[in-house]
mmCIF file of C-alpha atoms in Angstrom:
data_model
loop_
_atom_site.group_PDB
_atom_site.id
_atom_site.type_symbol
_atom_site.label_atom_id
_atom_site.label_comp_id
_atom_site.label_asym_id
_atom_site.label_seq_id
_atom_site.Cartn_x
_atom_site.Cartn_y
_atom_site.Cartn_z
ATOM 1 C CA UNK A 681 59.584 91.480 141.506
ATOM 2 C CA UNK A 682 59.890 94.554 143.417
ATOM 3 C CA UNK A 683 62.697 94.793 146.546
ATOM 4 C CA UNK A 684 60.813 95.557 149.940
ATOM 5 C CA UNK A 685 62.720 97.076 152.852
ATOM 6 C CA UNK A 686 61.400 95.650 155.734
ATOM 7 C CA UNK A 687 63.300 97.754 158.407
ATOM 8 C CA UNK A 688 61.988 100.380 156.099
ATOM 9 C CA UNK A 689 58.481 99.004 156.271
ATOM 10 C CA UNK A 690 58.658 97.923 160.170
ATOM 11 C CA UNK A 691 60.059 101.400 160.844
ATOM 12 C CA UNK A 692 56.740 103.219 159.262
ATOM 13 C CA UNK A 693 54.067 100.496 160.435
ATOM 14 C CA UNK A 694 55.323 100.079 164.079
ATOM 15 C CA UNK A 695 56.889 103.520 164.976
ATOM 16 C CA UNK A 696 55.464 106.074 162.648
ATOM 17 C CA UNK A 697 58.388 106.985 160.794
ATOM 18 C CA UNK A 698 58.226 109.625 157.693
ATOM 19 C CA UNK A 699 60.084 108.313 154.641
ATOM 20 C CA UNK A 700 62.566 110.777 153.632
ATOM 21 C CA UNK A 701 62.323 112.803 156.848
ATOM 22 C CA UNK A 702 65.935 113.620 158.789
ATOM 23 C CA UNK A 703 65.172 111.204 161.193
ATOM 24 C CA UNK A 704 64.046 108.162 159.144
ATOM 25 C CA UNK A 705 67.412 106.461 159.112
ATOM 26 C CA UNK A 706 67.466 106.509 162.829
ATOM 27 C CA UNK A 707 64.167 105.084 163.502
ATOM 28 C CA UNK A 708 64.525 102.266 160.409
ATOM 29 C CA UNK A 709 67.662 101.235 162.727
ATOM 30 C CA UNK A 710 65.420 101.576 166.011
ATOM 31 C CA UNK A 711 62.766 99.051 164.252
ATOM 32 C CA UNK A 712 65.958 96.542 163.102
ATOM 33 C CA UNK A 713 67.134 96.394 166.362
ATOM 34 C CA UNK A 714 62.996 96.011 167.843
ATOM 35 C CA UNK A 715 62.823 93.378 164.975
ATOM 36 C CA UNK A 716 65.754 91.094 165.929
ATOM 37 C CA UNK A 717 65.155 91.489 169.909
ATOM 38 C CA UNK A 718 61.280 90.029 169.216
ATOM 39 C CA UNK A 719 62.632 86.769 167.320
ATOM 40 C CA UNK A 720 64.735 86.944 170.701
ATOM 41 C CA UNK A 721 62.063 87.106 172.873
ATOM 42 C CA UNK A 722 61.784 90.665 173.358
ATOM 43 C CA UNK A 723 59.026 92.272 175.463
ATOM 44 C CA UNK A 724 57.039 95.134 175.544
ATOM 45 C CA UNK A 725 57.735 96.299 179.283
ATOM 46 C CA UNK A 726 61.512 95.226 178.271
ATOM 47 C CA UNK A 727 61.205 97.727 175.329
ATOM 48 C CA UNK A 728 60.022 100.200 177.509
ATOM 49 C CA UNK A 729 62.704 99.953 180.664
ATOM 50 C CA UNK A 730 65.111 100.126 177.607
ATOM 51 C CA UNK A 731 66.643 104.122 176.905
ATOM 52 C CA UNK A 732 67.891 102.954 173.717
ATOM 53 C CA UNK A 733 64.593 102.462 172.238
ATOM 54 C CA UNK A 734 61.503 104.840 171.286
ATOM 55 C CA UNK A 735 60.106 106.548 174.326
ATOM 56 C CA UNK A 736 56.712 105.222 174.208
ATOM 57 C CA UNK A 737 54.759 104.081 177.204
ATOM 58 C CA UNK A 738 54.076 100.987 178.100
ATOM 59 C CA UNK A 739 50.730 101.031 176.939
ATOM 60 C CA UNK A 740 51.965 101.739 173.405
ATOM 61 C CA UNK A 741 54.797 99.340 173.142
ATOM 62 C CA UNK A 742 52.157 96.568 174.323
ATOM 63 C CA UNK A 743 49.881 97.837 171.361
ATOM 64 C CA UNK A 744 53.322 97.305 169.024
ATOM 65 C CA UNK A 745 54.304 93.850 170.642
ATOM 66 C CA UNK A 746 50.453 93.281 169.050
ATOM 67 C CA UNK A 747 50.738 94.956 165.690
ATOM 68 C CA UNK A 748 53.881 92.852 165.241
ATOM 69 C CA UNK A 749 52.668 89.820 166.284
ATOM 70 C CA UNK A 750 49.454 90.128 163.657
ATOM 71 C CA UNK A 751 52.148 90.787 161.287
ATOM 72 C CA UNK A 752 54.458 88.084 162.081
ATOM 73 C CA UNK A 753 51.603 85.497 162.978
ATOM 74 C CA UNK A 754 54.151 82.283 162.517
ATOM 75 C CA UNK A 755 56.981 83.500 164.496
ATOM 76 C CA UNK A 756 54.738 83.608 167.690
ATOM 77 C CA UNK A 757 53.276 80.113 167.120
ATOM 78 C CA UNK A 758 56.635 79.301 166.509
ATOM 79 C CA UNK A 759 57.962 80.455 170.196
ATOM 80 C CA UNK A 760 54.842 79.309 171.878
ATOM 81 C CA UNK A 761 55.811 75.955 170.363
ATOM 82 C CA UNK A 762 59.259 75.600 171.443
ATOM 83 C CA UNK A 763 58.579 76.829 175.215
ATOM 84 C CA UNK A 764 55.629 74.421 175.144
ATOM 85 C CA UNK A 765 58.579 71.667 173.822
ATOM 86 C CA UNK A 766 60.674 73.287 176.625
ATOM 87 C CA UNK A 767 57.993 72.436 179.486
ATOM 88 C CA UNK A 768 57.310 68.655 178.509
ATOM 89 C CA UNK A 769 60.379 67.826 177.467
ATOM 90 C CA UNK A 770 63.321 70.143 179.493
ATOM 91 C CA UNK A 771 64.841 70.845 176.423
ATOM 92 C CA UNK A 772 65.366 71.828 172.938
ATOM 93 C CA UNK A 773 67.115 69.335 170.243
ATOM 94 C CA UNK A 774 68.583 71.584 166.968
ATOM 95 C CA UNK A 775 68.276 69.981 163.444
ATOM 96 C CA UNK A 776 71.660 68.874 163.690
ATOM 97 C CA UNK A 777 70.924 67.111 167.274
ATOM 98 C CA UNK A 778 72.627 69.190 169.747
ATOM 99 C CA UNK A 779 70.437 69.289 172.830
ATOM 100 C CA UNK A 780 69.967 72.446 175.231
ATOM 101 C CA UNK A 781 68.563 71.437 178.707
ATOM 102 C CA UNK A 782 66.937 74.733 180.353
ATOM 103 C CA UNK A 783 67.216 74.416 183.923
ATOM 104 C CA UNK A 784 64.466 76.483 186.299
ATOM 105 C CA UNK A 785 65.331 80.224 186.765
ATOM 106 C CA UNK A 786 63.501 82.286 188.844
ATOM 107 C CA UNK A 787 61.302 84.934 187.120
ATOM 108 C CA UNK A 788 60.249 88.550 187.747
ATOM 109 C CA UNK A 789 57.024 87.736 189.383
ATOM 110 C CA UNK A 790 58.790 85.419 191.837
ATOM 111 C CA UNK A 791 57.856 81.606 190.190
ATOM 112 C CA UNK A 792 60.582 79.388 188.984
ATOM 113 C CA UNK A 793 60.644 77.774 185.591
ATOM 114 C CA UNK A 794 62.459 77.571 182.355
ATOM 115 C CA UNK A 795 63.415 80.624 180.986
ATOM 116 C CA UNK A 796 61.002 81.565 177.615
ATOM 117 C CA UNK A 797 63.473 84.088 176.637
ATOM 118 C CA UNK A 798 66.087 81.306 176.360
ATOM 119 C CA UNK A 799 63.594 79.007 174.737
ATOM 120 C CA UNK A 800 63.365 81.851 171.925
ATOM 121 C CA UNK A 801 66.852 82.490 171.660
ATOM 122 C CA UNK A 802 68.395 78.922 171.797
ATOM 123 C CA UNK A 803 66.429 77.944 167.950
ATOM 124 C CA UNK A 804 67.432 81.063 166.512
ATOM 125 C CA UNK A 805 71.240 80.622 168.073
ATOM 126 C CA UNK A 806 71.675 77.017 167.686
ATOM 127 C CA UNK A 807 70.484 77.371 163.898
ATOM 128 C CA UNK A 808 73.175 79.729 163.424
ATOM 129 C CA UNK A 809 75.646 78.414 165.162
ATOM 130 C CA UNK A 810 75.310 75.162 163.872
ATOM 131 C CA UNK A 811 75.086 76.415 159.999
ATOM 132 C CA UNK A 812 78.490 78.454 160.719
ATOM 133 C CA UNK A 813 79.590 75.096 161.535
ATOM 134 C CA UNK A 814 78.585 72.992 158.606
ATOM 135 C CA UNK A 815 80.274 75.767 156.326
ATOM 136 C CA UNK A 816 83.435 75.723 158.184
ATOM 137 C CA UNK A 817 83.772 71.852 157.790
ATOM 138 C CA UNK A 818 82.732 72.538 153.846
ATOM 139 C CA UNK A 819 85.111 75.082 153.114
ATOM 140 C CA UNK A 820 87.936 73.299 154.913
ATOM 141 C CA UNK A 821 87.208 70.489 153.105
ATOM 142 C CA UNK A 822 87.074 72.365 149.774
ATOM 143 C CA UNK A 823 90.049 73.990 150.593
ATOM 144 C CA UNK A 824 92.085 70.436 151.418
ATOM 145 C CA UNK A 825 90.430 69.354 148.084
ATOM 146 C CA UNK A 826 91.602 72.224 145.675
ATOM 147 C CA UNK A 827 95.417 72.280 147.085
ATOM 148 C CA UNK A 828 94.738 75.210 148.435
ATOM 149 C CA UNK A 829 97.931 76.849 150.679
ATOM 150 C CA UNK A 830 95.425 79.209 152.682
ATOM 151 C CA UNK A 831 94.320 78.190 155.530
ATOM 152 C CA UNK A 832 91.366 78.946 158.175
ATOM 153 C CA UNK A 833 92.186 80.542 161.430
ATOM 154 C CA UNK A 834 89.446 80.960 163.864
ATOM 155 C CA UNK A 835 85.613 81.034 163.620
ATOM 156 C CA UNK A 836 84.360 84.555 165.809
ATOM 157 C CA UNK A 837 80.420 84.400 165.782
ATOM 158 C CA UNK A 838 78.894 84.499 161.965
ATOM 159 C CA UNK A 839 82.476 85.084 160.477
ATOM 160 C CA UNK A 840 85.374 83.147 159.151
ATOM 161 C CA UNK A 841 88.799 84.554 159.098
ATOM 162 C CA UNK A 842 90.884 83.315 156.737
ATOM 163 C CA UNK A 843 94.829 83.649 156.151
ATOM 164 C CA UNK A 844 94.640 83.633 152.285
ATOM 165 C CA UNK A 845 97.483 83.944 149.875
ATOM 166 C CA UNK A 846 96.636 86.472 147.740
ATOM 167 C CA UNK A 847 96.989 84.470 144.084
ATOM 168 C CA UNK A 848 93.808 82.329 146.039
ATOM 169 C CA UNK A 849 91.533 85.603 147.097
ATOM 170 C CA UNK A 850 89.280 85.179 144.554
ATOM 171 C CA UNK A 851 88.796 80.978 144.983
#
């Protein structure tokens, strides 16, 4: 099985970077970032009000927004489905049952409704979030289990820190 890089691969298909050129590194990070922000919710005229991303027109981040969504066929159908959720049902429930109402906000254009850019995030968020939790609880556990004398401090985002003696690094 062959490794794919597909920041790499993103980088060349959506923004026309050179492998092995100077600035290849730069735009591989450019697609991660695009990458993430579309499981977000990401848009094409948000991409291009943004300074921190490629300088394309509108036009051509539209054409991207596309390209991506042909690539990543599931993800949209995926979004679609969750904002549809959103609008019968006012909210979201994660796998482990936490519930996110999503109260009307108003939009750009002026109409009020839920906020699909919340509906995106809350999934990929709540997932996380929730996963971060279930391996806190494990590891404590473990930890009580084994006799351990380190203990966990605080959770901050995706990370654990841990006050570990140093004869228990390595369990």
């Amino acid at each position: 099985c062959e490794a794919i890089d597909a920041h790499a691969d993103n980088a060349i298909r959506f923004f026309g970077a050179v492998p092995g050129t100077a600035d290849f590194s730069r735009i591989r990070t450019e697609a991660k970032i695009f990458i993430f922000r579309m499981i977000y919710g990401g848009t094409a005229a948000g991409f291009a009000r943004d300074n921190k991303m490629p300088d394309f027109s509108l036009e051509e981040w539209k054409r991207i927004v596309q390209e991506f969504y042909k690539k990543y066929p599931t993800l949209k159908k995926w979004q679609e489905d969750n904002y549809a959720t959103v609008l019968r049902q006012g909210y979201l429930k994660s796998f482990t049952g936490r519930i996110l109402t999503f109260p009307k906000v108003q939009r750009y254009d002026g109409s009020f409704g839920p906020s699909d850019k919340a509906a995106c995030n809350y999934p990929v968020q709540s997932i996380a979030a929730d996963m971060i939790y279930i391996a806190m609880v494990e590891i404590m556990r473990r930890i009580k289990e084994l006799g351990l004398k380190s203990e966990f401090i605080i959770q901050v985002h995706d990370s654990m820190v841990f006050d570990a003696y140093e004869d228990e690094v390595d369990t």
